[in-house]
mmCIF file of C-alpha atoms and ligand atoms in Angstrom:
data_model
loop_
_atom_site.group_PDB
_atom_site.id
_atom_site.type_symbol
_atom_site.label_atom_id
_atom_site.label_comp_id
_atom_site.label_asym_id
_atom_site.label_seq_id
_atom_site.Cartn_x
_atom_site.Cartn_y
_atom_site.Cartn_z
ATOM 1 C CA MET A 1 -29.176 199.691 141.956
ATOM 2 C CA LYS A 2 -29.516 196.510 144.165
ATOM 3 C CA VAL A 3 -31.587 194.866 141.411
ATOM 4 C CA ILE A 4 -28.906 195.456 138.973
ATOM 5 C CA THR A 5 -26.114 194.181 141.356
ATOM 6 C CA ILE A 6 -28.037 190.889 141.956
ATOM 7 C CA ALA A 7 -28.663 190.344 138.247
ATOM 8 C CA VAL A 8 -24.974 190.741 137.529
ATOM 9 C CA SER A 9 -23.936 188.184 140.159
ATOM 10 C CA VAL A 10 -26.487 185.799 138.785
ATOM 11 C CA LEU A 11 -25.038 186.104 135.277
ATOM 12 C CA ARG A 12 -21.511 185.731 136.568
ATOM 13 C CA GLU A 13 -22.390 182.541 138.348
ATOM 14 C CA ASN A 14 -24.316 181.426 135.281
ATOM 15 C CA ASP A 15 -21.213 182.069 133.134
ATOM 16 C CA ARG A 16 -18.994 180.052 135.345
ATOM 17 C CA ILE A 17 -21.230 177.009 135.130
ATOM 18 C CA ALA A 18 -21.469 177.540 131.399
ATOM 19 C CA ASP A 19 -17.719 177.357 131.174
ATOM 20 C CA GLU A 20 -17.916 173.964 133.134
ATOM 21 C CA ASN A 21 -20.515 172.795 130.563
ATOM 22 C CA ARG A 22 -18.432 173.800 127.656
ATOM 23 C CA ILE A 23 -15.575 171.809 128.930
ATOM 24 C CA VAL A 24 -17.603 168.783 129.388
ATOM 25 C CA PHE A 25 -18.945 169.220 125.810
ATOM 26 C CA SER A 26 -15.526 169.742 124.415
ATOM 27 C CA ASP A 27 -14.074 166.641 126.303
ATOM 28 C CA ASN A 28 -16.905 164.584 124.864
ATOM 29 C CA HIS A 29 -16.755 166.101 121.291
ATOM 30 C CA VAL A 30 -20.235 167.266 121.475
ATOM 31 C CA PHE A 31 -21.279 170.113 119.208
ATOM 32 C CA VAL A 32 -23.968 172.082 120.941
ATOM 33 C CA VAL A 33 -26.470 174.267 119.305
ATOM 34 C CA ASN A 34 -28.756 176.683 121.452
ATOM 35 C CA ILE A 35 -31.987 177.564 119.639
ATOM 36 C CA MET A 36 -33.745 180.501 120.562
ATOM 37 C CA GLY A 37 -36.769 182.589 119.300
ATOM 38 C CA SER A 38 -40.247 183.706 120.125
ATOM 39 C CA PRO A 39 -43.170 181.139 120.847
ATOM 40 C CA GLY A 40 -44.480 179.946 117.425
ATOM 41 C CA ALA A 41 -41.328 180.897 115.518
ATOM 42 C CA GLY A 42 -40.902 177.321 114.484
ATOM 43 C CA LYS A 43 -37.976 176.132 116.722
ATOM 44 C CA THR A 44 -39.399 172.673 117.243
ATOM 45 C CA SER A 45 -40.415 172.449 113.411
ATOM 46 C CA LEU A 46 -36.836 173.218 112.605
ATOM 47 C CA LEU A 47 -35.461 170.641 114.968
ATOM 48 C CA LEU A 48 -37.675 167.998 113.454
ATOM 49 C CA LYS A 49 -36.618 168.707 109.896
ATOM 50 C CA THR A 50 -32.845 168.964 110.937
ATOM 51 C CA ILE A 51 -33.112 165.594 112.743
ATOM 52 C CA GLU A 52 -34.558 164.150 109.632
ATOM 53 C CA ALA A 53 -31.862 165.579 107.469
ATOM 54 C CA LEU A 54 -28.845 164.575 109.719
ATOM 55 C CA ARG A 55 -29.799 161.573 111.701
ATOM 56 C CA GLN A 56 -28.182 158.965 109.385
ATOM 57 C CA GLU A 57 -24.770 160.852 109.505
ATOM 58 C CA VAL A 58 -24.679 162.281 113.000
ATOM 59 C CA ARG A 59 -25.640 161.085 116.426
ATOM 60 C CA ILE A 60 -28.152 163.685 117.709
ATOM 61 C CA GLY A 61 -29.613 164.517 121.253
ATOM 62 C CA VAL A 62 -32.084 167.071 122.197
ATOM 63 C CA ILE A 63 -32.845 169.138 125.488
ATOM 64 C CA GLU A 64 -36.193 170.699 125.363
ATOM 65 C CA GLY A 65 -36.946 173.660 127.525
ATOM 66 C CA ASP A 66 -40.699 174.469 128.106
ATOM 67 C CA ILE A 67 -42.394 176.418 130.706
ATOM 68 C CA ALA A 68 -44.995 173.826 131.369
ATOM 69 C CA THR A 69 -45.835 171.208 128.808
ATOM 70 C CA SER A 70 -43.912 168.243 127.355
ATOM 71 C CA HIS A 71 -45.650 168.536 123.969
ATOM 72 C CA ASP A 72 -42.480 169.450 121.985
ATOM 73 C CA ALA A 73 -40.348 166.879 123.708
ATOM 74 C CA GLU A 74 -42.825 164.245 122.840
ATOM 75 C CA LEU A 75 -42.852 165.269 119.191
ATOM 76 C CA ILE A 76 -38.852 164.865 119.349
ATOM 77 C CA HIS A 77 -39.213 161.658 121.225
ATOM 78 C CA ALA A 78 -41.224 160.174 118.413
ATOM 79 C CA THR A 79 -38.249 160.507 116.009
ATOM 80 C CA GLY A 80 -36.260 158.119 118.270
ATOM 81 C CA VAL A 81 -33.368 160.453 119.245
ATOM 82 C CA PRO A 82 -32.629 160.816 122.972
ATOM 83 C CA VAL A 83 -34.462 163.741 124.493
ATOM 84 C CA VAL A 84 -34.492 165.368 127.976
ATOM 85 C CA GLN A 85 -37.262 167.719 128.779
ATOM 86 C CA ILE A 86 -36.548 170.618 131.182
ATOM 87 C CA ASN A 87 -39.624 171.927 132.737
ATOM 88 C CA THR A 88 -38.768 175.444 134.021
ATOM 89 C CA GLN A 89 -41.891 175.852 136.064
ATOM 90 C CA GLY A 90 -42.536 179.247 134.791
ATOM 91 C CA ALA A 91 -39.020 180.518 134.209
ATOM 92 C CA CYS A 92 -38.656 182.372 130.918
ATOM 93 C CA HIS A 93 -35.303 181.067 129.811
ATOM 94 C CA LEU A 94 -32.815 178.188 130.392
ATOM 95 C CA ASP A 95 -29.718 178.565 132.380
ATOM 96 C CA ALA A 96 -26.463 176.812 132.587
ATOM 97 C CA MET A 97 -27.229 174.842 135.822
ATOM 98 C CA MET A 98 -30.395 173.470 134.149
ATOM 99 C CA ILE A 99 -28.245 172.202 131.330
ATOM 100 C CA LYS A 100 -25.633 170.859 133.679
ATOM 101 C CA THR A 101 -28.404 168.857 135.332
ATOM 102 C CA ALA A 102 -30.010 167.606 132.239
ATOM 103 C CA LEU A 103 -26.612 166.346 131.067
ATOM 104 C CA THR A 104 -26.579 163.625 133.645
ATOM 105 C CA HIS A 105 -29.331 161.989 131.781
ATOM 106 C CA PHE A 106 -27.390 161.614 128.566
ATOM 107 C CA ASP A 107 -24.470 159.318 127.488
ATOM 108 C CA LEU A 108 -22.444 162.000 125.840
ATOM 109 C CA ALA A 109 -20.040 159.529 124.349
ATOM 110 C CA GLU A 110 -23.046 158.626 122.169
ATOM 111 C CA ILE A 111 -23.834 162.005 120.907
ATOM 112 C CA ASP A 112 -22.146 164.243 118.298
ATOM 113 C CA LEU A 113 -24.645 167.073 118.068
ATOM 114 C CA LEU A 114 -26.784 168.301 121.017
ATOM 115 C CA PHE A 115 -29.637 170.750 120.243
ATOM 116 C CA ILE A 116 -31.023 172.790 123.158
ATOM 117 C CA GLU A 117 -34.448 174.350 122.382
ATOM 118 C CA ASN A 118 -34.710 177.283 124.594
ATOM 119 C CA VAL A 119 -37.855 178.769 126.126
ATOM 120 C CA GLY A 120 -39.823 180.771 123.617
ATOM 121 C CA ASN A 121 -38.769 184.313 124.380
ATOM 122 C CA LEU A 122 -36.935 186.937 122.485
ATOM 123 C CA VAL A 123 -35.326 188.756 125.589
ATOM 124 C CA CYS A 124 -33.501 186.904 128.524
ATOM 125 C CA PRO A 125 -32.323 183.665 126.822
ATOM 126 C CA ALA A 126 -29.852 186.016 125.067
ATOM 127 C CA GLY A 127 -28.105 186.781 128.453
ATOM 128 C CA PHE A 128 -27.762 183.324 129.697
ATOM 129 C CA ARG A 129 -24.851 181.228 128.135
ATOM 130 C CA LEU A 130 -25.241 177.512 128.461
ATOM 131 C CA GLY A 131 -21.808 176.391 127.316
ATOM 132 C CA GLU A 132 -23.010 176.050 123.687
ATOM 133 C CA SER A 133 -20.906 175.994 120.459
ATOM 134 C CA ALA A 134 -23.459 178.086 118.401
ATOM 135 C CA ARG A 135 -26.349 180.244 119.003
ATOM 136 C CA VAL A 136 -29.274 180.029 116.517
ATOM 137 C CA VAL A 137 -32.187 182.547 116.515
ATOM 138 C CA VAL A 138 -35.353 181.517 114.741
ATOM 139 C CA SER A 139 -37.461 184.496 113.653
ATOM 140 C CA SER A 140 -40.557 183.970 111.442
ATOM 141 C CA VAL A 141 -42.360 185.953 108.835
ATOM 142 C CA PRO A 142 -45.606 186.409 110.739
ATOM 143 C CA GLU A 143 -43.967 187.983 113.643
ATOM 144 C CA GLY A 144 -43.015 190.896 111.389
ATOM 145 C CA ASP A 145 -39.887 192.583 109.918
ATOM 146 C CA ASP A 146 -39.206 194.791 113.033
ATOM 147 C CA LYS A 147 -37.903 192.083 115.335
ATOM 148 C CA PRO A 148 -34.199 192.787 114.933
ATOM 149 C CA LYS A 149 -34.880 196.470 115.716
ATOM 150 C CA LYS A 150 -37.048 195.744 118.745
ATOM 151 C CA TYR A 151 -34.899 192.926 120.254
ATOM 152 C CA PRO A 152 -31.340 193.904 119.362
ATOM 153 C CA GLY A 153 -29.985 191.973 122.384
ATOM 154 C CA MET A 154 -31.127 188.618 120.909
ATOM 155 C CA PHE A 155 -30.088 189.306 117.373
ATOM 156 C CA ARG A 156 -26.622 190.633 118.688
ATOM 157 C CA VAL A 157 -25.638 187.280 120.135
ATOM 158 C CA ALA A 158 -26.736 185.147 117.116
ATOM 159 C CA ASP A 159 -24.176 183.172 115.117
ATOM 160 C CA VAL A 160 -27.071 182.186 112.746
ATOM 161 C CA VAL A 161 -30.425 183.646 112.135
ATOM 162 C CA LEU A 162 -33.118 181.497 110.472
ATOM 163 C CA LEU A 163 -35.875 183.474 108.966
ATOM 164 C CA ASN A 164 -38.670 180.820 108.919
ATOM 165 C CA LYS A 165 -42.090 180.695 107.165
ATOM 166 C CA ILE A 166 -40.560 182.467 104.085
ATOM 167 C CA ASP A 167 -43.451 180.940 102.108
ATOM 168 C CA LEU A 168 -45.711 183.539 103.761
ATOM 169 C CA LEU A 169 -43.594 186.641 102.658
ATOM 170 C CA ASP A 170 -46.307 188.086 100.340
ATOM 171 C CA VAL A 171 -49.206 187.370 102.762
ATOM 172 C CA PHE A 172 -47.537 189.242 105.598
ATOM 173 C CA GLY A 173 -45.984 192.052 103.320
ATOM 174 C CA PHE A 174 -42.718 191.298 105.091
ATOM 175 C CA ASN A 175 -39.752 193.386 104.043
ATOM 176 C CA ILE A 176 -36.646 191.306 104.052
ATOM 177 C CA SER A 177 -34.203 194.350 103.352
ATOM 178 C CA ILE A 178 -35.540 196.009 106.560
ATOM 179 C CA PHE A 179 -35.077 192.649 108.479
ATOM 180 C CA LYS A 180 -31.603 191.985 107.135
ATOM 181 C CA GLY A 181 -30.540 195.760 107.490
ATOM 182 C CA ASP A 182 -31.631 196.159 111.082
ATOM 183 C CA MET A 183 -30.109 192.557 111.688
ATOM 184 C CA LEU A 184 -26.574 193.597 110.482
ATOM 185 C CA GLN A 185 -26.842 197.041 112.352
ATOM 186 C CA THR A 186 -27.022 194.957 115.643
ATOM 187 C CA ASN A 187 -24.884 191.967 114.867
ATOM 188 C CA HIS A 188 -21.265 192.833 113.946
ATOM 189 C CA SER A 189 -20.003 189.262 113.756
ATOM 190 C CA ALA A 190 -18.129 188.730 110.338
ATOM 191 C CA MET A 191 -19.433 185.187 110.610
ATOM 192 C CA ILE A 192 -23.129 185.868 110.808
ATOM 193 C CA GLU A 193 -25.193 183.805 108.472
ATOM 194 C CA ILE A 194 -28.928 184.298 107.614
ATOM 195 C CA PHE A 195 -30.876 181.587 106.087
ATOM 196 C CA GLU A 196 -34.385 182.128 104.650
ATOM 197 C CA VAL A 197 -36.384 178.921 105.120
ATOM 198 C CA SER A 198 -39.691 177.252 105.463
ATOM 199 C CA CYS A 199 -39.935 174.289 107.676
ATOM 200 C CA ARG A 200 -43.247 173.692 106.053
ATOM 201 C CA THR A 201 -42.263 173.527 102.297
ATOM 202 C CA GLY A 202 -38.494 172.597 103.099
ATOM 203 C CA GLU A 203 -37.365 175.535 101.094
ATOM 204 C CA GLY A 204 -33.888 176.858 102.035
ATOM 205 C CA LEU A 205 -33.198 174.199 104.637
ATOM 206 C CA SER A 206 -30.414 172.729 102.733
ATOM 207 C CA GLY A 207 -28.288 175.779 103.280
ATOM 208 C CA TRP A 208 -28.895 175.665 107.016
ATOM 209 C CA VAL A 209 -28.003 171.896 107.182
ATOM 210 C CA ASP A 210 -24.934 172.413 105.072
ATOM 211 C CA TRP A 211 -23.756 175.320 107.495
ATOM 212 C CA LEU A 212 -24.301 172.990 110.515
ATOM 213 C CA LYS A 213 -22.218 170.185 109.011
ATOM 214 C CA LYS A 214 -19.411 172.729 108.064
ATOM 215 C CA VAL A 215 -19.130 174.199 111.581
ATOM 216 C CA MET A 216 -19.303 170.777 113.166
ATOM 217 C CA LEU A 217 -16.525 169.386 111.068
ATOM 218 C CA ALA A 218 -14.431 172.591 111.806
ATOM 219 C CA ALA A 219 -14.941 172.014 115.597
ATOM 220 C CA ASN A 220 -14.448 168.156 115.350
ATOM 221 C CA PRO A 221 -12.524 166.866 112.420
ATOM 222 C CA LEU A 222 -13.021 163.222 113.960
ATOM 223 C CA LEU A 223 -16.389 163.444 112.373
ATOM 224 C CA THR A 224 -14.979 163.539 108.789
ATOM 225 C CA ALA A 225 -15.392 159.893 108.369
ATOM 226 C CA ASP A 226 -19.183 160.051 108.937
ATOM 227 C CA ILE A 227 -20.006 163.224 107.090
ATOM 228 C CA GLY A 228 -17.061 164.953 105.427
ATOM 229 C CA SER A 229 -16.710 162.464 102.539
ATOM 230 C CA GLU A 230 -20.077 163.098 100.847
ATOM 231 C CA PRO A 231 -21.174 166.211 99.025
ATOM 232 C CA LEU A 232 -22.812 168.725 101.324
ATOM 233 C CA THR A 233 -26.179 168.427 99.845
ATOM 234 C CA GLY A 234 -28.318 169.010 103.020
ATOM 235 C CA SER A 235 -31.817 167.876 103.562
ATOM 236 C CA GLY A 236 -32.631 166.913 100.064
ATOM 237 C CA ARG A 237 -34.689 163.907 100.868
HETATM 238 MG MG1 LIG B 301 -41.057 174.513 120.543
HETATM 239 ZN ZN1 LIG B 302 -36.100 184.678 131.515
#
């Protein structure tokens, strides 16, 4: 029982700081996307593709969470967008306090869209709100079609699920109906979106990019001048 009591108070404190972060983001008109998923699901690849598709229209920043290395942060840094690496020193998720600290290294007035790449893990990142505007779960075909059934907590909190490596569907005998059926069993949000994508071939990514533009515009109509006037064609370049 004690363990449970401690966990609850930690989560409550986390939620308090997440609310503070949310106010800071809102005051600065920053749309924040928390990207979660297993190691190797393709979170960083998705980020690189999304930056490529949106960087002409939207000012992007990235927070990279990793247990030890700075490898992913260096890949992002090479694109030229501002990136801050959080080295969790073994911790298996990001929390709101880590984000609050990382924010001091950004000029938020210069950012419209902030991506947070969470630590690769399908369990506890789901329990730690960061103050984000949207939660994205990246799942990939080689992980198998049973992930929503095995990790319902993660799929329950998702606003968007990206099923990545869709080009490998046949190789792995992945059953999309099972994946989607279990997914909709656990996630009852009327807004939930599932995109089937391949960060390798680019397939399906325009749907994701269009969704992102749509929700950003809904949250911040001031962006209309930059991205609202052109057709939402996504990453077709
Ligand atoms: Mg990564
Ligand atoms: Zn954890």
